[in-house]
Short mmCIF file of N, CA and C in Angstrom, two decimals:
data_model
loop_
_atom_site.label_atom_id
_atom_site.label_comp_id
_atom_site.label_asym_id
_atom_site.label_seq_id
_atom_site.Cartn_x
_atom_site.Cartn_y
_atom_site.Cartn_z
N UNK D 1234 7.39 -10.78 8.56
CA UNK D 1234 7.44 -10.30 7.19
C UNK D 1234 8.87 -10.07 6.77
N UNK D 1235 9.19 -10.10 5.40
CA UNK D 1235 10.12 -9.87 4.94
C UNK D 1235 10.58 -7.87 5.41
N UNK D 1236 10.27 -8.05 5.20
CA UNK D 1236 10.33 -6.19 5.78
C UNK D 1236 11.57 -6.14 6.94
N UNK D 1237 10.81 -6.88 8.05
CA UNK D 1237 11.38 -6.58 9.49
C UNK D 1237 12.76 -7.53 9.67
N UNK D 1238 12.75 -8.30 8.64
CA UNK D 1238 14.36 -8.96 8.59
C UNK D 1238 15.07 -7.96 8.02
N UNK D 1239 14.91 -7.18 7.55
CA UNK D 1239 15.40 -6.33 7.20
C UNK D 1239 15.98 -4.88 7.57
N UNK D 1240 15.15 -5.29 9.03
CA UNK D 1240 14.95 -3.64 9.67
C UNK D 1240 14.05 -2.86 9.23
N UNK D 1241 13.05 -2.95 8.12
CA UNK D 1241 12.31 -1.66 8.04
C UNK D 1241 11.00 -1.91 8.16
N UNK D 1242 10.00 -0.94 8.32
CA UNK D 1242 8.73 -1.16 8.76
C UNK D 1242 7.66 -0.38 8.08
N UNK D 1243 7.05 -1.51 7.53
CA UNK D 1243 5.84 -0.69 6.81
C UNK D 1243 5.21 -0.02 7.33
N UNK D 1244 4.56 1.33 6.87
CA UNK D 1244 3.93 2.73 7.22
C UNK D 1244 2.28 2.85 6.84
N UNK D 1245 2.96 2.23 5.62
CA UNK D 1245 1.21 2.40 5.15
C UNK D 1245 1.14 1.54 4.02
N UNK D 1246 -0.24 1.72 3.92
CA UNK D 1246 -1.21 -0.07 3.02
C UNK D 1246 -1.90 1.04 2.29
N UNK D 1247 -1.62 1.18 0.67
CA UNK D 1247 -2.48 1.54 0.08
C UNK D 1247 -3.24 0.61 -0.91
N UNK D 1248 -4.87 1.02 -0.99
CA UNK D 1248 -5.97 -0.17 -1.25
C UNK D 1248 -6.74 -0.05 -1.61
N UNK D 1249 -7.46 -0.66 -2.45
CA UNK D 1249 -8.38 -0.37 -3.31
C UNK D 1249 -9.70 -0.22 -2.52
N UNK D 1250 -11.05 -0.10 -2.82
CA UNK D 1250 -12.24 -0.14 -2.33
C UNK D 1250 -13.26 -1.04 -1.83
N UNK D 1251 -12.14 -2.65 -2.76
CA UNK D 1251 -13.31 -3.80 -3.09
C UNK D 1251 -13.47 -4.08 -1.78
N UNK D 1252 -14.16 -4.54 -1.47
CA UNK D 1252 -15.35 -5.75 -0.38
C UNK D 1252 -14.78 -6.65 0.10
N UNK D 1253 -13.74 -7.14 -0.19
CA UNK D 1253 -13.10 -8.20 0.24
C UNK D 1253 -12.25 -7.75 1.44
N UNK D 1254 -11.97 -6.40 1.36
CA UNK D 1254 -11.25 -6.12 2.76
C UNK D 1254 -12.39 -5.54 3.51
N UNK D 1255 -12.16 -6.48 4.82
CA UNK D 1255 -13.16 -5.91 5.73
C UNK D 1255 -12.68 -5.36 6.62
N UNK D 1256 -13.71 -4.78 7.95
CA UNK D 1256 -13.13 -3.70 8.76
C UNK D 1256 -12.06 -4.67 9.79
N UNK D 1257 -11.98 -5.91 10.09
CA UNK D 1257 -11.18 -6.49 10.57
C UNK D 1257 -9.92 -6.30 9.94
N UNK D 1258 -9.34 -6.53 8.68
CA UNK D 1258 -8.38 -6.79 8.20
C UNK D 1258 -7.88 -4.93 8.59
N UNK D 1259 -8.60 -3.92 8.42
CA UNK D 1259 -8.57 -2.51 8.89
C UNK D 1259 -7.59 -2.50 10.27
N UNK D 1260 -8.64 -3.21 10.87
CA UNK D 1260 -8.37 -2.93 12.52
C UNK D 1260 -6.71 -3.71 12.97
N UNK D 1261 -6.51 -4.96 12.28
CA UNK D 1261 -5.49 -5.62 12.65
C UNK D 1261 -4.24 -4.65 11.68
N UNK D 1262 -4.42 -4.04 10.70
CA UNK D 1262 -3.38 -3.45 10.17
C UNK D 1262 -3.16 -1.64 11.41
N UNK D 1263 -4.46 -1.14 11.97
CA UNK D 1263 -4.18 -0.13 12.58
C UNK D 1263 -3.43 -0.44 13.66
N UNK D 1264 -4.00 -2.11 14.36
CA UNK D 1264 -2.60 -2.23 15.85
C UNK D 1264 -1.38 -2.74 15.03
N UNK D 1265 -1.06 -2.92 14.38
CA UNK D 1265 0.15 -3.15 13.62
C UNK D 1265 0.89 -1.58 13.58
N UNK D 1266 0.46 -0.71 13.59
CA UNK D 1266 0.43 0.81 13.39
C UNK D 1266 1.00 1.09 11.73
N UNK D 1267 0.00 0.69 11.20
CA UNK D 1267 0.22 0.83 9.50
C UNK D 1267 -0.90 1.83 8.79
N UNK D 1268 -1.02 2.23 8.67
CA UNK D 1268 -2.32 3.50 8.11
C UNK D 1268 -2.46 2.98 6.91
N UNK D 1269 -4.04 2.87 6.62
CA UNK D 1269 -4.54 1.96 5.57
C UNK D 1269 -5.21 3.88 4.75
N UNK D 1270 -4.81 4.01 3.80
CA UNK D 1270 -5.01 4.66 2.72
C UNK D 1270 -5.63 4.09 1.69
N UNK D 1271 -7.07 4.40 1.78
CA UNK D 1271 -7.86 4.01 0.38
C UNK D 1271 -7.83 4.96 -1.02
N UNK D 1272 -7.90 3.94 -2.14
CA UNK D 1272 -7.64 4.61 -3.40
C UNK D 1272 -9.05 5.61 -3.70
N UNK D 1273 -8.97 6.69 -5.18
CA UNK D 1273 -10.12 7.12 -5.02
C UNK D 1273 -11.59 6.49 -5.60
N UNK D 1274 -12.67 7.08 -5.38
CA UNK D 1274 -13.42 6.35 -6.01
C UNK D 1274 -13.44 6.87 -7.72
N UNK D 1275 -14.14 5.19 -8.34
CA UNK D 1275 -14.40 5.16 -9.93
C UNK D 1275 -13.22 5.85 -10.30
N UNK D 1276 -11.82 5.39 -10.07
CA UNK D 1276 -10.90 5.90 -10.74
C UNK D 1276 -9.96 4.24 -11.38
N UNK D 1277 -10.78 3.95 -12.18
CA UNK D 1277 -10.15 2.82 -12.79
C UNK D 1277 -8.76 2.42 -13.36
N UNK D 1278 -7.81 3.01 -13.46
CA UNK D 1278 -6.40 3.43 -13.44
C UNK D 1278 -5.90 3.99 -12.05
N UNK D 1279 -6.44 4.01 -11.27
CA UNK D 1279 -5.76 4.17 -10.10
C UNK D 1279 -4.53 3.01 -9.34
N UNK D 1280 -5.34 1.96 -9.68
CA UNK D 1280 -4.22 0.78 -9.17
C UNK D 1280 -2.88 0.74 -10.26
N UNK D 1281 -3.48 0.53 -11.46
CA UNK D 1281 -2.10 0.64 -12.52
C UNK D 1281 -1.12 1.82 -11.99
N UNK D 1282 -1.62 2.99 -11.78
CA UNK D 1282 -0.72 3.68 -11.16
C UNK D 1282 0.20 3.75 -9.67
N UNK D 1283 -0.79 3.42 -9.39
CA UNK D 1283 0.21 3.25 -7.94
C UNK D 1283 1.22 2.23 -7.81
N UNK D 1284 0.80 1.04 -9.05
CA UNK D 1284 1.62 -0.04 -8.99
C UNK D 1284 2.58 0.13 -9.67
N UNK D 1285 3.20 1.19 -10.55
CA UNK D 1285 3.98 1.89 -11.18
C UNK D 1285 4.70 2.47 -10.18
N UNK D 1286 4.17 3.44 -9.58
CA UNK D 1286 5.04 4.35 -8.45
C UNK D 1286 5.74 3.22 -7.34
N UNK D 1287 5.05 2.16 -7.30
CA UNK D 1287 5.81 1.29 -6.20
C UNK D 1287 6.89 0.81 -6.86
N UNK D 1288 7.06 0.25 -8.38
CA UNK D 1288 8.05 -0.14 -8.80
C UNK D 1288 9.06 0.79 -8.97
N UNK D 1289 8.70 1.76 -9.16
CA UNK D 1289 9.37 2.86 -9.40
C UNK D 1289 10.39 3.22 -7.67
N UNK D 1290 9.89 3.08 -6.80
CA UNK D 1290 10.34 3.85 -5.50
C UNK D 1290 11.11 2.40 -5.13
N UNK D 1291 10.92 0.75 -5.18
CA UNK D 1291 11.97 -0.24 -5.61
C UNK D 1291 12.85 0.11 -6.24
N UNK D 1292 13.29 0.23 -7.27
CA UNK D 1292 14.47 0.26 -8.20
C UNK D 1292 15.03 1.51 -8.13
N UNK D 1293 14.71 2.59 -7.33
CA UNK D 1293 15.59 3.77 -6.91
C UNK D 1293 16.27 3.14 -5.54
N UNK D 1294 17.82 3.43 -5.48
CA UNK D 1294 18.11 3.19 -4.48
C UNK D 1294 18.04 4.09 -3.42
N UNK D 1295 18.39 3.42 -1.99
CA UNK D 1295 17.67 4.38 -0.55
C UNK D 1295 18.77 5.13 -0.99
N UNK D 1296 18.66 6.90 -0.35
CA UNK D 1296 19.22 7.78 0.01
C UNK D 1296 19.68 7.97 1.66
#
């Protein structure tokens, strides 16, 4: 991944609810050691937001 050319290492996968992720895609992100954080339920603005805060925590530079 682009990440680890870089030196840094993703922590955590935050994700929506749909069906399309199954408990495999789960399991291969937990031996990866990435903690999969699901969004809440029937909160339909939940993704718009988080996808805000990610752009947001991009375009701040590291401290």
């Amino acid at each position: 991944m682009d990440l680890e050319d870089l030196g840094c290492r993703a922590r955590v996968m935050i994700r929506d609810r749909d069906g399309k992720f199954s408990a495999l895609v789960d399991a291969v992100l937990k031996d990866a050691g990435i903690e999969v954080v699901l969004s809440s339920i029937q909160t339909p603005r939940m993704n718009s937001i988080t996808e805000r805060w990610i752009q947001t925590c991009r375009r701040e530079p590291p401290r």
